[in-house]
Short mmCIF file of C-alpha atoms in Angstrom, two decimals:
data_model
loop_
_atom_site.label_atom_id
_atom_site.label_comp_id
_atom_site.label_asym_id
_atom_site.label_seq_id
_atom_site.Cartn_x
_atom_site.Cartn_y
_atom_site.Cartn_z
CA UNK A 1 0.00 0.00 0.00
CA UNK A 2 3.35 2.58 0.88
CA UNK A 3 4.65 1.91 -2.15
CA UNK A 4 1.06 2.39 -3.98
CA UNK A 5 1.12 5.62 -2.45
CA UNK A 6 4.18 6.67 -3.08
CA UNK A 7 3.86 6.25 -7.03
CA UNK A 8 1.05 7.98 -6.76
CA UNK A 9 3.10 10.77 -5.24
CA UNK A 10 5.77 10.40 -7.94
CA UNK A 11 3.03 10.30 -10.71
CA UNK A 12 1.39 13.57 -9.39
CA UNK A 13 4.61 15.25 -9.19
CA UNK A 14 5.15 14.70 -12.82
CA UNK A 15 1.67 15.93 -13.75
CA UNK A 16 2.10 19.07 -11.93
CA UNK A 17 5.34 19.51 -13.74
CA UNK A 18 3.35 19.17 -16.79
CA UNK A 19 1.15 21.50 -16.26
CA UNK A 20 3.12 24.31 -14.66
CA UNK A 21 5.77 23.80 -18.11
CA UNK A 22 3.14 24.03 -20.31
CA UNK A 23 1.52 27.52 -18.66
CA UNK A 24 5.03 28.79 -18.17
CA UNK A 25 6.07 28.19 -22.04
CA UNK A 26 2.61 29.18 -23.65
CA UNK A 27 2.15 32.72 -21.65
CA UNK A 28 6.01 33.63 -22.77
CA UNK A 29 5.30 32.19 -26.65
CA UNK A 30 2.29 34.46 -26.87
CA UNK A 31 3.58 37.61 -25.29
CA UNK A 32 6.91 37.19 -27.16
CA UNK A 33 4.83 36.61 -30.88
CA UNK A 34 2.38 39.70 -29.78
CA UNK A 35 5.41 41.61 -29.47
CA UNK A 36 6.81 40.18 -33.29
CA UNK A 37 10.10 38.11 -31.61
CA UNK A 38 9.40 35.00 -33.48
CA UNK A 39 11.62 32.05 -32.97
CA UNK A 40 13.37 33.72 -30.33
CA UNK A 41 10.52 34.21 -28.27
CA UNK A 42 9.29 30.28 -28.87
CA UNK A 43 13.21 29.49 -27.66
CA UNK A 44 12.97 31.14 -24.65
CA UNK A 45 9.00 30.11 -23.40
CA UNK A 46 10.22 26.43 -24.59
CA UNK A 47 13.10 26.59 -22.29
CA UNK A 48 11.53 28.35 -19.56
CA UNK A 49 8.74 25.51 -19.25
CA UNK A 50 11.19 22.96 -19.81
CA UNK A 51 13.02 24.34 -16.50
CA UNK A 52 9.94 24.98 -14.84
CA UNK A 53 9.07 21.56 -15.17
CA UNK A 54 12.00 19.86 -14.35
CA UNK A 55 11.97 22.11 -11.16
CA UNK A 56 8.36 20.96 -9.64
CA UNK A 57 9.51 17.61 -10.63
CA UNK A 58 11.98 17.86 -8.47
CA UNK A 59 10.75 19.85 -6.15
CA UNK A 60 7.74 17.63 -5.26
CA UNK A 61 10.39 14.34 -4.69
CA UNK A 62 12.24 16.25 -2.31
CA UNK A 63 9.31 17.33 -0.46
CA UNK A 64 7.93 13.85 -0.50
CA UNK A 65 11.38 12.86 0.69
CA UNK A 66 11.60 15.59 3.43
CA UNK A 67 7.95 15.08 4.66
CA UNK A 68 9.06 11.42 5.55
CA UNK A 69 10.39 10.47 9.03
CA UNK A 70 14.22 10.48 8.87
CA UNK A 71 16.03 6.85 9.92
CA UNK A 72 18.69 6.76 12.66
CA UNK A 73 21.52 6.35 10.82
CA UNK A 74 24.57 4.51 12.58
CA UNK A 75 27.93 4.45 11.49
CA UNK A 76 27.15 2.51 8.38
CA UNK A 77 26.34 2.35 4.65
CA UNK A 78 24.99 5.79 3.50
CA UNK A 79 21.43 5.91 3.20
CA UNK A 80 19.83 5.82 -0.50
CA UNK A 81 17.65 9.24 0.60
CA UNK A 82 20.74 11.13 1.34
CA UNK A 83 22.22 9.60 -1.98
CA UNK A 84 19.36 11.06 -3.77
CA UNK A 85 19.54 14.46 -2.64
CA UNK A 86 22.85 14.60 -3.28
CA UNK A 87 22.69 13.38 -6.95
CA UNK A 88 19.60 16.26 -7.03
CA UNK A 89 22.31 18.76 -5.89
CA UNK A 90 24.66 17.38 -8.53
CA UNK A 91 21.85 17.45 -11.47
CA UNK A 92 21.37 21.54 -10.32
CA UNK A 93 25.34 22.44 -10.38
CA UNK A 94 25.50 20.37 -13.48
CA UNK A 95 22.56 22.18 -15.31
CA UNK A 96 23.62 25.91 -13.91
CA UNK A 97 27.07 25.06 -15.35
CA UNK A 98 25.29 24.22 -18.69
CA UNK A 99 22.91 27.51 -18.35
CA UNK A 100 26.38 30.13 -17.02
CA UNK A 101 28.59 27.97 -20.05
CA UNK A 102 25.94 28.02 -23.49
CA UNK A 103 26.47 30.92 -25.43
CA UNK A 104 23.96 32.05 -28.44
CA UNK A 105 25.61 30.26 -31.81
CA UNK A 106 23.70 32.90 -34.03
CA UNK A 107 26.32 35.12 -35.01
CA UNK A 108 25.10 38.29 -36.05
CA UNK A 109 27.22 40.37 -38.60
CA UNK A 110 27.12 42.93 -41.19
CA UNK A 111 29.99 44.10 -43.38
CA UNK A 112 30.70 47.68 -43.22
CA UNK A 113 32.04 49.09 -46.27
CA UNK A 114 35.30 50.65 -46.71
CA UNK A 115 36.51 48.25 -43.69
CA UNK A 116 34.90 50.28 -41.01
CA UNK A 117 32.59 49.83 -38.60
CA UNK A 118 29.75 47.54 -39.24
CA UNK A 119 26.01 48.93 -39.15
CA UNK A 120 23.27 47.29 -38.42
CA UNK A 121 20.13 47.39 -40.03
CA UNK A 122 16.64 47.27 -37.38
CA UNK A 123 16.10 43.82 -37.89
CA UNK A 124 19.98 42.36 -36.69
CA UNK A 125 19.56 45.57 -33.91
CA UNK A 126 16.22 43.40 -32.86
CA UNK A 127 17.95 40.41 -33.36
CA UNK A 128 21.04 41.37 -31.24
CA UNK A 129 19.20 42.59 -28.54
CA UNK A 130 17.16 39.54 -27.74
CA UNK A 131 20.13 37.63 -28.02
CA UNK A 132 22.00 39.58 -25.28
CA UNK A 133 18.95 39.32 -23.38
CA UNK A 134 18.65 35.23 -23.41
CA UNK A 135 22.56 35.88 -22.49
CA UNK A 136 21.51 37.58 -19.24
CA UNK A 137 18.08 35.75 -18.47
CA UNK A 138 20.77 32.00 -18.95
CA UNK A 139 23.17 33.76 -16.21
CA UNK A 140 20.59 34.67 -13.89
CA UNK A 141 19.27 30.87 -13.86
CA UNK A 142 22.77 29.50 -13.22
CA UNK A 143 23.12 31.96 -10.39
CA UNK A 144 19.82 30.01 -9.39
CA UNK A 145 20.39 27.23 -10.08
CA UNK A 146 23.93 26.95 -8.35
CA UNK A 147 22.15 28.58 -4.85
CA UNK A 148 19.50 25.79 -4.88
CA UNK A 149 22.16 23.08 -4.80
CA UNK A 150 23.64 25.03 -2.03
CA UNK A 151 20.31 25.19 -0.31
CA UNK A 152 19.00 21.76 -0.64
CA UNK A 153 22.77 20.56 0.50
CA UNK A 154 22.24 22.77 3.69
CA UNK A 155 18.63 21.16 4.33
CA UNK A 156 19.25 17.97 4.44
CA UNK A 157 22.53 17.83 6.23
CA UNK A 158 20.49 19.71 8.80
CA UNK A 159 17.87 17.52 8.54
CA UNK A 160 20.55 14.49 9.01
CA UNK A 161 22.29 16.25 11.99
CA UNK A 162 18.97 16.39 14.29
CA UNK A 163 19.10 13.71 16.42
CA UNK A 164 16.46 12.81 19.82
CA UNK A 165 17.99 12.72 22.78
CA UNK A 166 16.39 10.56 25.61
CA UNK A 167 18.35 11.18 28.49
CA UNK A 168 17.21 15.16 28.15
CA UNK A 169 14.10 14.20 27.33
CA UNK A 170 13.92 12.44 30.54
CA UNK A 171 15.32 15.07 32.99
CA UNK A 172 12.70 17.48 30.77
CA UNK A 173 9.67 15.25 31.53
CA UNK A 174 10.88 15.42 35.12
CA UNK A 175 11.37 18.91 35.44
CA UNK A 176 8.61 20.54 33.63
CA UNK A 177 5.79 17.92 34.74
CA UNK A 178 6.31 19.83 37.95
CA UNK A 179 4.85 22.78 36.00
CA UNK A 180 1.95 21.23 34.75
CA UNK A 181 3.93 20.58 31.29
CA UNK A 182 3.95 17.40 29.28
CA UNK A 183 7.08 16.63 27.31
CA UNK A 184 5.80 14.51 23.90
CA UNK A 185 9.68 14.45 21.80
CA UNK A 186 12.72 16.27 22.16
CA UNK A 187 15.63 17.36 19.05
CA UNK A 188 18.71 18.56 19.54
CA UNK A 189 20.73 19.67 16.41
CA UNK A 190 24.69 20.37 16.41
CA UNK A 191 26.08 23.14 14.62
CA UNK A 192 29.33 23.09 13.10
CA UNK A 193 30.21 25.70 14.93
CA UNK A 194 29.22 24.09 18.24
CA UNK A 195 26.33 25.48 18.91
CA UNK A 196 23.10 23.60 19.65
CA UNK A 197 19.80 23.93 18.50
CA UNK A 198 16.52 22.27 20.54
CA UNK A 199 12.91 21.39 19.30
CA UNK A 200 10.24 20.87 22.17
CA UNK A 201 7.54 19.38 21.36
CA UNK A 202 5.11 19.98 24.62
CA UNK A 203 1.80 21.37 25.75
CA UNK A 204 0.40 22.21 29.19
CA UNK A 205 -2.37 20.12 31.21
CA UNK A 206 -5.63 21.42 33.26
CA UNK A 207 -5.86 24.49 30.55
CA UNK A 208 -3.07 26.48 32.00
CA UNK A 209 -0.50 28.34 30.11
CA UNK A 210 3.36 29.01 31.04
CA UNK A 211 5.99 31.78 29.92
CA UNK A 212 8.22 30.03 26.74
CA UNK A 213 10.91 31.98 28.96
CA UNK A 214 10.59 29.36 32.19
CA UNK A 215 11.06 26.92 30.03
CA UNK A 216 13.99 28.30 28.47
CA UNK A 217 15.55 28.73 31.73
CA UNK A 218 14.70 24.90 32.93
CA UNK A 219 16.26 23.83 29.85
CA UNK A 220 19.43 26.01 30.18
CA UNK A 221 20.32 24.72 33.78
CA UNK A 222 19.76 20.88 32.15
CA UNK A 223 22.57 22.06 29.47
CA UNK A 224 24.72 23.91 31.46
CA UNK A 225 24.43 26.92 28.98
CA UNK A 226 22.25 29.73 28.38
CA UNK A 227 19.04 28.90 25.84
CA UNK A 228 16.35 31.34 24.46
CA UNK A 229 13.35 31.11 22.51
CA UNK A 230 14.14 31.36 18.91
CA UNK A 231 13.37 34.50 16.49
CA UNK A 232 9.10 34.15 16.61
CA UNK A 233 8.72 31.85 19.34
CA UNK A 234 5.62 32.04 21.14
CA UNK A 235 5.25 33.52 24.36
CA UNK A 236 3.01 30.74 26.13
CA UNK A 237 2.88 27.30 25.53
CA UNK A 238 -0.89 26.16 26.30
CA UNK A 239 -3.41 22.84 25.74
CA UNK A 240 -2.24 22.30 22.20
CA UNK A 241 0.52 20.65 21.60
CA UNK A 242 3.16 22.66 20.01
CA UNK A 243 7.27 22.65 18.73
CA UNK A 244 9.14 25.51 20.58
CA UNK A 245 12.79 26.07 18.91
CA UNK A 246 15.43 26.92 21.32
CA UNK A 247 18.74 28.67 20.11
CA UNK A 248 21.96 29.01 22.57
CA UNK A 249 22.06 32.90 23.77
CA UNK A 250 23.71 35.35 21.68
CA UNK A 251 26.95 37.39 23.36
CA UNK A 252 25.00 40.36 21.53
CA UNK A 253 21.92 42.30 21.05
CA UNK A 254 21.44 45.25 18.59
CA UNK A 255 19.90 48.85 19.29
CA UNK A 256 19.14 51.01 16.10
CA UNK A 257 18.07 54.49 15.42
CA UNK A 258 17.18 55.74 12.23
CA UNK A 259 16.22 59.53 11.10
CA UNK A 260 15.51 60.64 7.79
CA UNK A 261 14.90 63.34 5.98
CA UNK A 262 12.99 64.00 2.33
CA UNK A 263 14.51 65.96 -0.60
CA UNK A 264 13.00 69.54 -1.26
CA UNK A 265 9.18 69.53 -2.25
CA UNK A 266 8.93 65.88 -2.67
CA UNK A 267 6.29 64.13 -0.39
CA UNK A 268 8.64 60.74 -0.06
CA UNK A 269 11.87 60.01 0.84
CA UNK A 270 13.43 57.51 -2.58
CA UNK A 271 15.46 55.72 0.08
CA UNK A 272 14.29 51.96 1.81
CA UNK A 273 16.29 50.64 4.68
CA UNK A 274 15.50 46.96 6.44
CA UNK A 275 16.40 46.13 10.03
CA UNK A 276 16.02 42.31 9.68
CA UNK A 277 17.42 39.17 12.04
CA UNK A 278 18.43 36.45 10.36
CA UNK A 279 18.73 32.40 11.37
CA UNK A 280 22.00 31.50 13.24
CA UNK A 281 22.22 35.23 14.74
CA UNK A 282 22.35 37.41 11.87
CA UNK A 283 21.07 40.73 12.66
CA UNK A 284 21.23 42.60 9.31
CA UNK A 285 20.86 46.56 8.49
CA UNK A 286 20.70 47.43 4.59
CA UNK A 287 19.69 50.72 3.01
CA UNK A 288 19.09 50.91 -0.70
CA UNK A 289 19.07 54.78 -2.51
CA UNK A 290 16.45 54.71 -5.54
CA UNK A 291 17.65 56.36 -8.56
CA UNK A 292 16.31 60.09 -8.58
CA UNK A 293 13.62 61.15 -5.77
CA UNK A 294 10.20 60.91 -5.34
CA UNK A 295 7.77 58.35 -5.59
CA UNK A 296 10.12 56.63 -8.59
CA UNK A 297 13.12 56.06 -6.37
CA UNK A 298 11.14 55.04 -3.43
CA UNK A 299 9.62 52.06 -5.73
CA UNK A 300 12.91 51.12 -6.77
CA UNK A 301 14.08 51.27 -3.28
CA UNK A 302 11.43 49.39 -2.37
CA UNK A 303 11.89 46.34 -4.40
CA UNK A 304 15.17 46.27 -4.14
CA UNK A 305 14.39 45.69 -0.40
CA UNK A 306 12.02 43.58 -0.49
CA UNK A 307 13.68 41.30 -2.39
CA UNK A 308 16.77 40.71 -0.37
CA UNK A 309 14.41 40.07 2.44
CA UNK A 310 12.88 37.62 0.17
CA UNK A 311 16.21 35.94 -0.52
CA UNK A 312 17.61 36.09 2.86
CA UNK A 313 14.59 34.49 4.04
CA UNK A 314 14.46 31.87 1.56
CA UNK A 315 17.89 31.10 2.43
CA UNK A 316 19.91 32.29 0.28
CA UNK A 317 24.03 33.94 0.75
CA UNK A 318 23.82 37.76 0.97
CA UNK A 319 26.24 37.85 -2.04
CA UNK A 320 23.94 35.95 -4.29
CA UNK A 321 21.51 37.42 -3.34
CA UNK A 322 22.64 41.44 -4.42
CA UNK A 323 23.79 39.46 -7.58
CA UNK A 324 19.98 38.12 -8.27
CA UNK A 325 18.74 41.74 -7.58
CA UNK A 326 21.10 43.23 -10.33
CA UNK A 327 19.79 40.47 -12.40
CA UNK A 328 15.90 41.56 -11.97
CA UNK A 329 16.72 45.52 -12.17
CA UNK A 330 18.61 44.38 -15.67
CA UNK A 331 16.40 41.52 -17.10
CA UNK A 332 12.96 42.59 -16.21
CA UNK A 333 12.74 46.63 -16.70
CA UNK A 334 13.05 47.76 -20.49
CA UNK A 335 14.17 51.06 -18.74
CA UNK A 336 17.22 51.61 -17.08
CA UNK A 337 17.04 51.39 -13.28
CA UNK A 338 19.27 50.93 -11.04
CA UNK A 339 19.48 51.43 -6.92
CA UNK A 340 22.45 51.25 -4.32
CA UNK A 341 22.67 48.39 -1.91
CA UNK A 342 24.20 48.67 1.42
CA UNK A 343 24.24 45.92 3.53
CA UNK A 344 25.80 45.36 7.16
CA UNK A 345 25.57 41.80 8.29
CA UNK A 346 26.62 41.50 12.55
CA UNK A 347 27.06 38.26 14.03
CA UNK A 348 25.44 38.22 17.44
CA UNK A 349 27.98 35.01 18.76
CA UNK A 350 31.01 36.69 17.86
CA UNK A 351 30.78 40.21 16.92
CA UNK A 352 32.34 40.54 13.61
CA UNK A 353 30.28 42.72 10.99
CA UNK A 354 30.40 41.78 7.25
CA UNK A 355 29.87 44.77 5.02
CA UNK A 356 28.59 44.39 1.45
CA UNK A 357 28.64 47.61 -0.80
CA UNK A 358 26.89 48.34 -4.45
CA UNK A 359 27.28 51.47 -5.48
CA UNK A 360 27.12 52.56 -1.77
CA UNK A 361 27.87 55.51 0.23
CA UNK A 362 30.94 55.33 2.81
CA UNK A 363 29.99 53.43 6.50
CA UNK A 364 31.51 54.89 9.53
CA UNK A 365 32.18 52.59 12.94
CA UNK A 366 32.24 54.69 15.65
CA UNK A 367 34.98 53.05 18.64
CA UNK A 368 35.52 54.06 21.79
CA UNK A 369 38.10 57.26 21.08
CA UNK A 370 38.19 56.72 17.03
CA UNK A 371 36.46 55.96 13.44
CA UNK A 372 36.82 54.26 10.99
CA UNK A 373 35.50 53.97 7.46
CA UNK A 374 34.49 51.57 5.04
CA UNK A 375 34.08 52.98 1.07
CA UNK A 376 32.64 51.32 -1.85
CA UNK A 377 33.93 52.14 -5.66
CA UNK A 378 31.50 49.98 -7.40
CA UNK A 379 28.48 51.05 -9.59
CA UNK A 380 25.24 50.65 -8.40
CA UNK A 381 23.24 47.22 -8.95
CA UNK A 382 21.04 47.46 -12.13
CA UNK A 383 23.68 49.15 -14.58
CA UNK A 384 25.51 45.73 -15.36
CA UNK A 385 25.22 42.76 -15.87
CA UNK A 386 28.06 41.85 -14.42
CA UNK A 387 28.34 43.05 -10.87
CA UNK A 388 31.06 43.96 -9.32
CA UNK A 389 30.82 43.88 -4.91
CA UNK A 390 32.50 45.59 -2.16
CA UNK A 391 32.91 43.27 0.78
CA UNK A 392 34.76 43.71 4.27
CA UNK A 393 35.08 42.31 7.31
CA UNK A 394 35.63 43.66 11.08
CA UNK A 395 35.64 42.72 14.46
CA UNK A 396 33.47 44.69 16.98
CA UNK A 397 33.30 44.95 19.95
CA UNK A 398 30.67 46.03 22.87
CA UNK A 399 29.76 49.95 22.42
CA UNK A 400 30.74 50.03 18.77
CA UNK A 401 28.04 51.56 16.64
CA UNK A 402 27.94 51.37 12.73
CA UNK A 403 26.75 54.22 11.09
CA UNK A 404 25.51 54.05 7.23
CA UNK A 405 23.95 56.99 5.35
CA UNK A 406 22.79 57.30 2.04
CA UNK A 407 24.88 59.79 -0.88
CA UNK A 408 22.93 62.58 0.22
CA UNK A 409 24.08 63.10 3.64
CA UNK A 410 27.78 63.04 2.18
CA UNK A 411 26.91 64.92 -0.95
CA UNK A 412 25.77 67.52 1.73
CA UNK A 413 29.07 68.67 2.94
CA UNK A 414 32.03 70.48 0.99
CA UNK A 415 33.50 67.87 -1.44
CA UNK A 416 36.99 68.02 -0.70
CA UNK A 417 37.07 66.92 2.84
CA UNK A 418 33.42 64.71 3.42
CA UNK A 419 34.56 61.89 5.06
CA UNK A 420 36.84 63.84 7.46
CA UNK A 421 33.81 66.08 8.61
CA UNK A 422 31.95 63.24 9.37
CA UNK A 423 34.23 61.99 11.57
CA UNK A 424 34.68 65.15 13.56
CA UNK A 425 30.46 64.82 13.51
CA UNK A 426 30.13 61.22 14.66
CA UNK A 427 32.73 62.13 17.68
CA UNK A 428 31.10 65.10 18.54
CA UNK A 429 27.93 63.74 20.42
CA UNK A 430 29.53 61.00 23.02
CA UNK A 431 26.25 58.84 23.29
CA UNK A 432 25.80 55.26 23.67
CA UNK A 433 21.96 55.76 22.18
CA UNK A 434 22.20 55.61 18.36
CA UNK A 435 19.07 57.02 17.82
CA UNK A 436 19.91 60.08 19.39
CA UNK A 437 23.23 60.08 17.55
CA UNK A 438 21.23 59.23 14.29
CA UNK A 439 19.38 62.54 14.88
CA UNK A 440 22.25 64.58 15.65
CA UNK A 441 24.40 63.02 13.04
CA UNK A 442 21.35 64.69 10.14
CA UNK A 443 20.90 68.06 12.63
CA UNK A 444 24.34 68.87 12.07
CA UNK A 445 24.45 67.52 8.59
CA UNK A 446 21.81 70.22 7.28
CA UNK A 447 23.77 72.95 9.17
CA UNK A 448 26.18 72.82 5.72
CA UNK A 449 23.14 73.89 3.56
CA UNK A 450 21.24 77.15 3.28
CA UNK A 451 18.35 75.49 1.85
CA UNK A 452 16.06 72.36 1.68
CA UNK A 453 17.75 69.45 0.87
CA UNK A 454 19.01 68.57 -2.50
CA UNK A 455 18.51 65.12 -2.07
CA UNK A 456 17.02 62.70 0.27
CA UNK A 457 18.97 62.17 3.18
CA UNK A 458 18.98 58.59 5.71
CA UNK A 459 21.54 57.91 8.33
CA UNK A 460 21.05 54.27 10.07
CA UNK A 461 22.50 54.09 13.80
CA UNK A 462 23.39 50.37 14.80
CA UNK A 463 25.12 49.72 18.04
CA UNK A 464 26.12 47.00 19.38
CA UNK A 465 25.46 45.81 23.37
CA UNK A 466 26.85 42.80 25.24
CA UNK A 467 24.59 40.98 27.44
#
């Protein structure tokens, strides 16, 4: 009868595939022929279905694989499920290499007379166009493609490294029956970097709730180290049984402050920041500066945050992630747009801040007597295909605040000596608060101008606080 099921599960997954091909590849044959692309067009919705297909294929096995219970494995022979993933993850680096490697074999050329330059007539200009746009829609899939592999790697060695543990789940029982709590299965997951991770499955008895934080603190004095209720944990565990995450206690916590202010007669400010925590401890600040001002730039803005909240959440690398934004702003507008991304990504176990810069303005770290800078050179993300990043790395340390603005807080002050005013700005007000430094940092900003601002103006206050 399982393996009745199962077939049916495999057959389904194939009929989905199917269908969700089929849509994908008619919808971009017709609006490519309504817009007179031809061939080209039936290419690219062929190929697009074809991978859409292949992808809920695939997609539906590993959730059929993943929604099954996981075997103890023992030091042994490798289980075929893990096998399988892993030839999954293979297929995916295997077809992204195909997608990033392929290169259009229509050559386009026209003599030009007198050996000069070649001119083309409107149809190769058509011709060559849609070509360098299948060039740029194949990279963006590897890109994809290659972060899938990654992800689905990630999953299931998680999935492989949660193990029960009886002997807690025994002290738990103990423990928390004394609260009027009844302990139904306990996981405990291993980091590579040592720390621990613990699912509780429980619920209370005689309709009573208790604080997610008492049983945080029963569980740290059974592990001899400090647990907390993951990101979105509920506050009360009551009559229905639940799974409560528990995450060792970060040696950090994060304040922010944020002040802004809008560009002359404009109603909205064209610059989007996210304060966002991340899995693992990842507290992450990123401002994005919209081409322009206005309503325009805060769209652009806008998306561009929203997607890397999108991707971050989904799991993907902050780097591939600023590289699949460029790839959207590029691929999918027939304009040209193009936004700055700023990102500062602090590790709450360890302190050390990675910076990632596109077409950004200069970050400051404020220390305790001292500051120091980080600057980006590259072009903003929409204006290449290829992108080039900014990345850097530092240690902080309790008290140290990061400071990002947008261009128009620098482009404020006199050109020649920007940075070096700032600094004399940031060390003027001796506060631990960054929104009040935030504040003071833009006060004393608009001092330099005699009028409304010529641009929108953001400065982002992050500090950092050891428990």
């Amino acid at each position: 009868m399982r393996q009745e099921e199962e077939r049916k599960v495999g057959h389904f997954s194939w009929l989905y595939g199917v269908i969700a091909g089929g849509c994908v590849a008619a919808m971009q044959i017709g609006v490519g022929l309504l817009q007179v692309e031809g061939e080209f067009a039936v290419m690219l919705g062929a190929a697009q279905g074809l991978l859409v297909c292949s992808l809920t294929v695939i997609c539906g096995s590993m959730m059929e694989w993943l929604l099954t219970p996981l075997p103890i494995e023992e030091d042994g022979p490798v289980h075929p499920a893990r096998e399988r993933v892993r030839e999954y993850e293979t297929a995916f680096r295997s077809l992204a290499d195909s997608f990033s490697g392929s290169s259009i074999t229509k050559e386009m050329t026209v003599e030009g007379s007198g050996g000069g330059a070649a001119v083309l007539d409107m149809p190769s200009k058509v011709d060559l166009l849609w070509n360098t746009r299948l060039q740029e829609n194949r990279a963006a899939v590897a890109v994809q493609l290659h972060e899938m592999a990654q992800i689905m790697t990630d999953t299931v060695e998680h999935a492989w490294d949660t193990r029960t543990d009886e002997g807690l789940e025994a002290h738990l029982k103990k423990r928390l029956r004394t609260m009027g709590l009844s302990v139904h299965g306990v996981l405990v997951y291993q980091q590579e970097s040592k720390r621990q991770e613990v699912y509780l499955t429980v619920n209370t008895r005689r309709r009573r709730c208790v604080a997610v934080k008492e049983v945080a603190a029963v569980l740290s004095k059974l592990m001899k180290k400090s647990m907390m209720p993951a990101k979105d944990s509920r506050a009360f565990v009551g009559s229905e049984r639940i799974t409560l995450q528990f995450v060792e206690r970060t040696n950090f916590e994060v304040l922010y402050g944020i002040e802004k202010a809008v560009k002359g007669e404009e109603q909205i400010s064209g610059d989007n920041f996210s304060l966002y925590h991340c899995r693992e401890g990842q507290f992450i600040a990123a401002l994005s500066d919209g081409m322009g001002s206005g309503i325009e730039a805060y769209k652009e803005s806008e998306r561009v945050i929203d997607l890397l909240e999108q991707f971050l959440e989904a799991g993907f690398s902050k780097e591939t992630a600023v590289r699949m934004i460029n790839s959207a702003l590029i691929v999918h507008s027939d304009a040209q747009v193009f936004s700055t991304v700023d990102i500062s990504s602090l590790d709450l176990y360890t302190g050390v801040c990675e910076f990632l810069k596109v077409g950004a303005s200069t970050t400051f770290i404020r220390r305790e007597n001292w500051v120091e800078t980080i600057s980006s050179t590259s072009l903003p993300a929409g204006v290449f295909h290829k992108l080039d990043l900014d990345a850097a790395s530092k240690k902080l340390y309790d008290g140290d605040m990061v400071i990002m603005v947008t261009d128009g807080v620098m482009d404020a002050l006199p050109a020649a000596h920007q940075e070096a005013l700032m600094k004399d700005i940031i060390m003027e007000h001796d506060t631990g608060n960054p929104k009040e430094l935030a504040a003071y940092i833009l006060g004393r900003v608009k001092q330099y101008q005699d009028r409304e601002p010529s641009d929108d103006m953001t400065v982002l206050a992050v500090s950092l606080v050891k428990y």
